Short mmCIF file of C-alpha atoms in Angstrom, two decimals:
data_model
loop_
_atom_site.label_atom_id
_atom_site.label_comp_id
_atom_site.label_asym_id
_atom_site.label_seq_id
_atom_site.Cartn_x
_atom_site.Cartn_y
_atom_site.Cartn_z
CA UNK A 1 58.84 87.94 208.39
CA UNK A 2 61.24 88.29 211.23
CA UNK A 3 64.60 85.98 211.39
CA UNK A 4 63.07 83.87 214.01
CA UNK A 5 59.81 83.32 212.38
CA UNK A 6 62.45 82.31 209.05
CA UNK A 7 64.49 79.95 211.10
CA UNK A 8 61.06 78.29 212.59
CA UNK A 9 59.96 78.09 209.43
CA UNK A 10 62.56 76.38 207.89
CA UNK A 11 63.03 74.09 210.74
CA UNK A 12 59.73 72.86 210.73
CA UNK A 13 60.45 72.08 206.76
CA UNK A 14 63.31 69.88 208.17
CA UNK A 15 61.89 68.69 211.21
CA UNK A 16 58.14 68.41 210.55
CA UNK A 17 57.52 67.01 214.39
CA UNK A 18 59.00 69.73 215.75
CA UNK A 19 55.70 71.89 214.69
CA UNK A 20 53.58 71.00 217.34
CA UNK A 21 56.57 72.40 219.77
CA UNK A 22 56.42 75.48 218.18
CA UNK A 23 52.59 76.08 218.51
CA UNK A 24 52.95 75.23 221.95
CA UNK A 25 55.45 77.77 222.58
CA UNK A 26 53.92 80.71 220.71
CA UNK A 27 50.92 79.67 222.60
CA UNK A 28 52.84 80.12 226.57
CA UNK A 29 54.02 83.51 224.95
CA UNK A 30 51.20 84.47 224.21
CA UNK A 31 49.34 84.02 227.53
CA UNK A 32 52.68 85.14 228.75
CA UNK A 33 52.21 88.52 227.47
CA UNK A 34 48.79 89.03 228.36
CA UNK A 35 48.98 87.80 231.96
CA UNK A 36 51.87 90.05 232.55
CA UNK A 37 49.97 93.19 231.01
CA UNK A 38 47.18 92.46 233.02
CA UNK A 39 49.52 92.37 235.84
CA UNK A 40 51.20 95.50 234.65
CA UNK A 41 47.97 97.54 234.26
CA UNK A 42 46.76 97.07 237.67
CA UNK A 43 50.23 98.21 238.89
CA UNK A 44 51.24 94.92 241.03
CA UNK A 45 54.55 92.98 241.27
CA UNK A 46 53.99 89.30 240.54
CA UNK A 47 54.05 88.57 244.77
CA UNK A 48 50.99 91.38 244.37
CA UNK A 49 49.10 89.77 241.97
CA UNK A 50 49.75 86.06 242.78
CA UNK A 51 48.39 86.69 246.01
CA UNK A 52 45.21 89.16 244.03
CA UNK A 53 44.15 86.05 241.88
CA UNK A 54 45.27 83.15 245.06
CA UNK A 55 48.11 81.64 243.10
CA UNK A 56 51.70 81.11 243.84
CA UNK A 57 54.49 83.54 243.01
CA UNK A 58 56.21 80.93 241.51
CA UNK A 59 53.42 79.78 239.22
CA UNK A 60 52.57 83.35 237.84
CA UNK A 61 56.47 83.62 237.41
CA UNK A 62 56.01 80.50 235.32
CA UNK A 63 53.47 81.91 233.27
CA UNK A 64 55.03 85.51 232.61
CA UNK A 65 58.26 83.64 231.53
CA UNK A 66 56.45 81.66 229.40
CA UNK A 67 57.37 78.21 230.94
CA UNK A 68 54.01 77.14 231.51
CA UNK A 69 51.37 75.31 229.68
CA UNK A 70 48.54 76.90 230.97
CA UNK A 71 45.08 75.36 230.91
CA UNK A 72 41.98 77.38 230.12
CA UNK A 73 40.52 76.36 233.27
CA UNK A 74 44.00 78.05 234.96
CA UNK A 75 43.63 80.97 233.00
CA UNK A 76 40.27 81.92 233.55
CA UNK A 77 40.64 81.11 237.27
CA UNK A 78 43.50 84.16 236.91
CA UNK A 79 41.29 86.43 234.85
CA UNK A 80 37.80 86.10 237.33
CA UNK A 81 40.05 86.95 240.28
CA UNK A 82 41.40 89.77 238.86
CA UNK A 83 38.23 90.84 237.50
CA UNK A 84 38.73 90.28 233.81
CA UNK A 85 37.24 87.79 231.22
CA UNK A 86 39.07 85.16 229.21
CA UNK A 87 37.94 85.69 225.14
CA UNK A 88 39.23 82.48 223.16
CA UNK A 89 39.36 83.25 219.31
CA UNK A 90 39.90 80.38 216.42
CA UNK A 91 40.89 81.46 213.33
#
């Protein structure tokens, strides 16, 4: 377990509304990372892509940065434009 995950951890213990907060950031990290990698992979700079998928600059910059809550809808509207599918998984 990394020192961050630790300190979450152990916040939550002390702050037990503070959980949902948490979720909702590791969730805008996670689409962070995958809507810059599938930016990445098709080689564009954000202004590239936002115009690819017909978003903003400054919303993809959102999402990348993790800043975002991004809906499904949102994020599948991203993924068909750039010619990609969106695969939700509950564990």
């Amino acid at each position: 377990m990394s020192k961050i995950q630790k300190f979450i951890k152990k916040d939550i213990k002390r702050h037990p509304e503070l959980k949902k907060e948490y979720e909702q950031v590791d969730l805008n990290l996670d689409v962070a990372v995958s809507v810059r990698q599938m930016r990445e992979d098709l080689g564009m700079t954000q202004k590239e892509f936002a115009r690819y998928v017909g978003k903003p600059q400054s919303t993809i910059g959102r999402i990348e940065a993790g800043l975002m809550n991004v809906s499904i809808g949102l994020l599948n509207e991203i993924a068909n434009a750039a010619h990609r599918q969106v695969k939700l998984v509950l564990v």
